[in-house]
Amino acid sequence: MRTSYLNDRQIHPAEFATWAGARRYHERHRRDRNVLDQLRASIPQDGIQEPLLLGVRERDGFVFVYEGHHRAVIALELRLPYFPLQWFIDPNIRSVQNQPFPQHLLD
């Protein structure tokens, strides 16, 4: 998936109002800042090793990052062209998909 979709209109951060807010929160808390630092060091060499988990809200098609906010923040910071993902239709998290994402939801 193109990293450019990680924005405040298409793929939203689940726990924060904006991606800038997610970044600020993680930078302010030592444990989160340490995770970001580790990802800054490893992703340029190894890429994103664990896919981001995206949720798609069934009732309205709202797309959000369910797991992987730290990885998403660093993917944006490093301007990676793409990120790996898995996805599910919310609220059925037990049915994680590796199949192609329904791209029309982002257009």
Coordinates of N, CA, C and O in Angstrom, one line a residue:
M1 N 0.9 -1.2 0.0 CA 0.0 0.0 0.0 C 0.9 1.2 0.0 O 1.9 1.3 0.7
R2 N 0.5 2.2 -0.7 CA 1.3 3.5 -0.8 C 1.2 4.2 0.5 O 0.1 4.4 1.1
T3 N 2.3 4.6 1.0 CA 2.4 5.3 2.3 C 1.7 6.7 2.2 O 1.2 7.1 3.3
S4 N 1.6 7.2 1.1 CA 0.8 8.5 0.9 C -0.6 8.4 1.4 O -1.3 9.4 1.7
Y5 N -1.2 7.2 1.4 CA -2.5 7.0 1.9 C -2.6 7.2 3.4 O -3.7 7.3 4.0
L6 N -1.5 7.2 4.1 CA -1.5 7.4 5.6 C -1.6 8.9 5.8 O -0.7 9.6 5.9
N7 N -2.9 9.4 5.7 CA -3.1 10.8 5.9 C -4.4 11.0 6.7 O -5.1 10.0 7.0
D8 N -4.8 12.2 7.0 CA -6.0 12.4 7.8 C -7.3 12.3 7.0 O -8.3 12.6 7.6
R9 N -7.2 12.0 5.8 CA -8.5 11.8 5.0 C -8.7 10.4 4.5 O -9.8 10.0 4.3
Q10 N -7.6 9.6 4.4 CA -7.8 8.3 3.8 C -7.6 7.1 4.8 O -8.5 6.4 5.0
I11 N -6.4 7.0 5.3 CA -6.1 6.0 6.3 C -5.8 6.7 7.6 O -4.8 7.4 7.7
H12 N -6.7 6.6 8.6 CA -6.6 7.4 9.8 C -5.9 6.7 10.9 O -6.0 5.5 11.0
P13 N -5.3 7.4 11.8 CA -4.8 6.7 13.1 C -6.0 6.5 14.0 O -6.8 7.4 14.2
A14 N -6.1 5.2 14.5 CA -7.3 4.9 15.3 C -7.3 5.6 16.6 O -8.4 6.0 17.1
E15 N -6.2 5.8 17.2 CA -6.1 6.3 18.6 C -5.9 7.8 18.7 O -5.8 8.3 19.8
F16 N -5.8 8.5 17.5 CA -5.4 9.9 17.5 C -6.3 10.6 16.5 O -6.7 10.0 15.5
A17 N -6.4 11.9 16.7 CA -7.2 12.7 15.7 C -6.5 12.9 14.4 O -7.1 12.9 13.3
T18 N -5.2 13.0 14.5 CA -4.4 13.2 13.2 C -3.1 12.4 13.3 O -2.6 12.0 14.4
W19 N -2.4 12.3 12.2 CA -1.1 11.6 12.2 C 0.0 12.5 12.9 O 0.9 12.0 13.6
A20 N -0.2 13.9 12.8 CA 0.7 14.8 13.5 C 0.5 14.6 15.0 O 1.5 14.6 15.8
G21 N -0.7 14.4 15.5 CA -1.0 14.1 16.9 C -0.4 12.8 17.3 O 0.2 12.7 18.5
A22 N -0.4 11.8 16.5 CA 0.2 10.5 16.9 C 1.7 10.7 17.0 O 2.3 10.2 18.0
R23 N 2.3 11.4 16.1 CA 3.8 11.6 16.2 C 4.1 12.3 17.4 O 5.1 11.9 18.2
R24 N 3.4 13.4 17.7 CA 3.7 14.2 18.9 C 3.6 13.4 20.2 O 4.4 13.4 21.1
Y25 N 2.5 12.6 20.3 CA 2.3 11.7 21.4 C 3.5 10.8 21.6 O 4.0 10.6 22.7
H26 N 3.8 10.1 20.6 CA 4.9 9.1 20.7 C 6.3 9.7 21.0 O 7.1 9.1 21.7
E27 N 6.5 10.9 20.5 CA 7.8 11.6 20.8 C 7.9 12.0 22.2 O 8.9 12.2 22.8
R28 N 6.7 12.3 22.9 CA 6.7 12.8 24.2 C 6.9 11.7 25.3 O 7.2 12.1 26.4
H29 N 6.6 10.5 25.0 CA 6.6 9.4 26.0 C 7.9 8.6 25.7 O 8.1 8.1 24.6
R30 N 8.7 8.4 26.8 CA 10.0 7.7 26.6 C 9.9 6.4 26.0 O 10.6 6.0 25.1
R31 N 8.9 5.5 26.5 CA 8.8 4.2 25.9 C 8.5 4.2 24.4 O 9.1 3.5 23.6
D32 N 7.5 5.1 24.0 CA 7.2 5.2 22.6 C 8.3 5.8 21.8 O 8.6 5.4 20.7
R33 N 9.0 6.8 22.4 CA 10.2 7.4 21.7 C 11.3 6.4 21.4 O 11.9 6.3 20.4
N34 N 11.5 5.5 22.4 CA 12.5 4.4 22.2 C 12.1 3.5 21.1 O 12.9 3.0 20.3
V35 N 10.8 3.1 21.0 CA 10.3 2.3 19.9 C 10.5 3.0 18.6 O 11.0 2.4 17.6
L36 N 10.2 4.3 18.5 CA 10.4 5.1 17.3 C 11.9 5.1 16.9 O 12.3 4.9 15.7
D37 N 12.8 5.2 17.9 CA 14.2 5.2 17.6 C 14.7 3.9 17.1 O 15.5 3.8 16.1
Q38 N 14.2 2.8 17.6 CA 14.5 1.5 17.1 C 14.1 1.3 15.7 O 14.8 0.7 14.9
L39 N 12.9 1.7 15.4 CA 12.3 1.6 14.0 C 13.1 2.5 13.1 O 13.4 2.1 11.9
R40 N 13.5 3.7 13.5 CA 14.3 4.6 12.6 C 15.6 3.9 12.2 O 16.1 4.1 11.1
A41 N 16.2 3.1 13.1 CA 17.4 2.5 12.9 C 17.2 1.2 12.0 O 18.1 0.9 11.1
S42 N 16.2 0.5 12.2 CA 16.0 -0.8 11.6 C 15.3 -0.7 10.2 O 15.7 -1.5 9.3
I43 N 14.3 0.1 10.1 CA 13.5 0.1 8.8 C 14.3 0.5 7.6 O 14.2 -0.2 6.5
P44 N 15.3 1.4 7.6 CA 16.0 1.7 6.4 C 16.8 0.5 5.9 O 17.0 0.4 4.7
Q45 N 17.3 -0.4 6.8 CA 18.0 -1.5 6.4 C 17.1 -2.7 6.1 O 17.4 -3.5 5.2
D46 N 16.1 -3.0 7.0 CA 15.4 -4.2 6.9 C 13.9 -4.0 6.4 O 13.2 -5.0 6.3
G47 N 13.5 -2.8 6.3 CA 12.1 -2.6 5.9 C 11.2 -2.8 7.1 O 11.6 -3.1 8.2
I48 N 9.9 -2.7 6.8 CA 8.9 -2.9 7.9 C 8.7 -4.4 7.9 O 8.2 -5.0 6.9
Q49 N 9.0 -5.0 9.0 CA 9.0 -6.5 9.1 C 7.6 -7.0 9.5 O 7.3 -8.1 9.1
E50 N 6.8 -6.2 10.2 CA 5.5 -6.7 10.6 C 4.5 -5.8 9.9 O 4.5 -4.5 10.1
P51 N 3.5 -6.3 9.1 CA 2.6 -5.5 8.4 C 1.7 -4.7 9.4 O 1.4 -5.1 10.5
L52 N 1.3 -3.5 8.9 CA 0.3 -2.7 9.6 C -1.0 -3.4 9.5 O -1.3 -4.0 8.5
L53 N -1.8 -3.4 10.5 CA -3.1 -4.0 10.5 C -4.2 -2.9 10.4 O -4.3 -2.0 11.2
L54 N -4.9 -2.9 9.2 CA -5.9 -1.8 8.9 C -7.2 -2.4 9.2 O -7.5 -3.6 8.9
G55 N -8.1 -1.6 9.8 CA -9.5 -1.9 9.9 C -10.3 -1.1 9.0 O -10.0 0.0 8.6
V56 N -11.4 -1.7 8.5 CA -12.4 -1.0 7.6 C -13.7 -1.1 8.4 O -14.2 -2.2 8.5
R57 N -14.2 0.0 8.8 CA -15.5 0.0 9.5 C -16.6 -0.4 8.5 O -16.8 0.3 7.5
E58 N -17.3 -1.4 8.8 CA -18.3 -2.0 7.9 C -19.5 -1.0 7.6 O -19.9 -0.9 6.4
R59 N -19.9 -0.2 8.5 CA -21.1 0.6 8.3 C -20.8 1.8 7.4 O -21.7 2.3 6.7
D60 N -19.6 2.3 7.3 CA -19.3 3.5 6.5 C -18.0 3.4 5.7 O -17.7 4.4 5.0
G61 N -17.2 2.4 5.8 CA -16.0 2.3 5.0 C -14.8 3.1 5.5 O -13.8 3.2 4.8
F62 N -14.9 3.6 6.7 CA -13.9 4.4 7.4 C -12.7 3.4 7.5 O -12.8 2.3 8.1
V63 N -11.5 3.9 7.1 CA -10.3 3.0 7.1 C -9.3 3.6 8.2 O -9.1 4.8 8.2
F64 N -8.8 2.7 9.0 CA -7.9 3.2 10.1 C -6.8 2.2 10.4 O -7.0 1.0 10.1
V65 N -5.8 2.6 11.0 CA -4.7 1.7 11.5 C -5.1 1.2 12.8 O -5.3 2.0 13.8
Y66 N -5.3 -0.1 12.9 CA -5.7 -0.7 14.2 C -4.4 -1.1 15.0 O -4.4 -0.9 16.2
E67 N -3.4 -1.6 14.3 CA -2.1 -1.9 14.9 C -1.0 -1.4 14.0 O -1.1 -1.7 12.8
G68 N 0.0 -0.8 14.6 CA 1.1 -0.3 13.8 C 1.3 1.2 13.8 O 2.0 1.7 12.8
H69 N 0.8 1.9 14.7 CA 1.0 3.4 14.7 C 2.4 3.8 14.7 O 2.8 4.7 14.0
H70 N 3.3 3.1 15.5 CA 4.7 3.5 15.5 C 5.3 3.3 14.1 O 6.0 4.1 13.6
R71 N 5.0 2.1 13.5 CA 5.6 1.8 12.2 C 5.0 2.8 11.2 O 5.8 3.3 10.3
A72 N 3.8 3.2 11.3 CA 3.2 4.2 10.3 C 3.9 5.5 10.5 O 4.2 6.2 9.5
V73 N 4.1 6.0 11.7 CA 4.7 7.3 11.9 C 6.1 7.3 11.3 O 6.5 8.3 10.6
I74 N 6.9 6.2 11.5 CA 8.2 6.2 10.9 C 8.2 6.0 9.4 O 9.0 6.6 8.7
A75 N 7.2 5.3 8.9 CA 7.1 5.2 7.4 C 6.8 6.5 6.8 O 7.4 6.9 5.8
L76 N 6.0 7.3 7.5 CA 5.8 8.7 7.0 C 7.0 9.6 7.1 O 7.4 10.3 6.2
E77 N 7.7 9.5 8.2 CA 8.9 10.3 8.5 C 10.0 9.9 7.4 O 10.7 10.8 6.9
L78 N 10.2 8.7 7.2 CA 11.2 8.2 6.2 C 10.8 8.3 4.8 O 11.5 8.0 3.9
R79 N 9.5 8.7 4.6 CA 8.9 8.8 3.2 C 9.1 7.5 2.4 O 9.4 7.6 1.2
L80 N 8.8 6.4 3.1 CA 8.8 5.1 2.4 C 7.7 5.2 1.3 O 6.6 5.7 1.6
P81 N 8.0 4.6 0.2 CA 6.9 4.6 -0.9 C 5.7 3.7 -0.5 O 4.6 4.0 -0.9
Y82 N 6.0 2.6 0.1 CA 5.0 1.6 0.4 C 5.1 1.0 1.8 O 6.2 1.0 2.4
F83 N 4.1 0.4 2.3 CA 4.1 -0.4 3.6 C 3.3 -1.7 3.4 O 2.3 -1.7 2.7
P84 N 3.7 -2.7 4.1 CA 3.0 -4.0 4.1 C 1.8 -3.9 5.0 O 1.8 -3.1 6.0
L85 N 0.7 -4.6 4.6 CA -0.5 -4.5 5.5 C -1.3 -5.8 5.5 O -1.1 -6.7 4.6
Q86 N -2.1 -6.0 6.4 CA -3.2 -6.9 6.5 C -4.4 -6.1 6.9 O -4.2 -4.9 7.4
W87 N -5.6 -6.6 6.7 CA -6.8 -5.8 7.0 C -7.9 -6.7 7.4 O -7.9 -7.9 7.2
F88 N -8.9 -6.1 8.0 CA -10.1 -6.8 8.5 C -11.3 -5.8 8.4 O -11.1 -4.6 8.3
I89 N -12.5 -6.4 8.3 CA -13.7 -5.6 8.4 C -14.1 -5.5 9.8 O -14.4 -6.5 10.5
D90 N -14.1 -4.3 10.3 CA -14.5 -4.0 11.7 C -16.0 -4.2 11.9 O -16.7 -3.7 11.1
P91 N -16.4 -5.0 12.9 CA -15.7 -5.4 14.1 C -15.2 -6.8 14.1 O -14.9 -7.3 15.1
N92 N -15.1 -7.4 12.9 CA -14.7 -8.9 12.9 C -13.2 -9.0 12.8 O -12.6 -9.5 11.8
I93 N -12.4 -8.7 13.8 CA -11.0 -8.7 13.8 C -10.4 -10.1 13.7 O -9.3 -10.3 13.3
R94 N -11.2 -11.1 14.0 CA -10.8 -12.5 13.8 C -10.6 -12.9 12.4 O -10.1 -14.0 12.1
S95 N -11.1 -12.1 11.5 CA -11.1 -12.4 10.0 C -10.1 -11.6 9.3 O -10.4 -10.8 8.4
V96 N -8.8 -11.6 9.7 CA -7.8 -10.8 9.1 C -7.5 -11.3 7.6 O -7.4 -12.5 7.4
Q97 N -7.4 -10.3 6.7 CA -7.2 -10.6 5.3 C -5.8 -10.4 4.8 O -5.2 -9.4 5.2
N98 N -5.3 -11.3 4.0 CA -4.1 -11.0 3.3 C -4.3 -10.7 1.8 O -3.5 -10.5 1.0
Q99 N -5.6 -10.8 1.5 CA -6.0 -10.6 0.1 C -6.0 -9.1 -0.3 O -5.8 -8.3 0.6
P100 N -6.0 -8.8 -1.5 CA -6.0 -7.4 -1.9 C -6.9 -6.5 -1.1 O -8.1 -6.9 -0.9
F101 N -6.4 -5.3 -0.8 CA -7.3 -4.4 0.0 C -8.3 -3.7 -1.0 O -8.0 -3.5 -2.1
P102 N -9.5 -3.5 -0.5 CA -10.5 -2.8 -1.3 C -10.2 -1.4 -1.6 O -10.6 -0.5 -0.9
Q103 N -9.3 -1.2 -2.6 CA -8.7 0.1 -2.9 C -9.8 1.2 -3.2 O -9.5 2.4 -2.9
H104 N -10.9 0.9 -3.7 CA -12.0 1.9 -4.0 C -12.3 2.7 -2.7 O -12.8 3.8 -2.8
L105 N -12.1 2.1 -1.5 CA -12.4 2.8 -0.3 C -11.5 4.0 -0.1 O -11.9 4.9 0.7
L106 N -10.4 4.1 -0.7 CA -9.4 5.2 -0.5 C -9.5 6.2 -1.6 O -8.9 7.3 -1.5
D107 N -10.2 6.0 -2.7 CA -10.3 6.9 -3.8 C -11.4 8.0 -3.6 O -12.2 7.9 -2.8

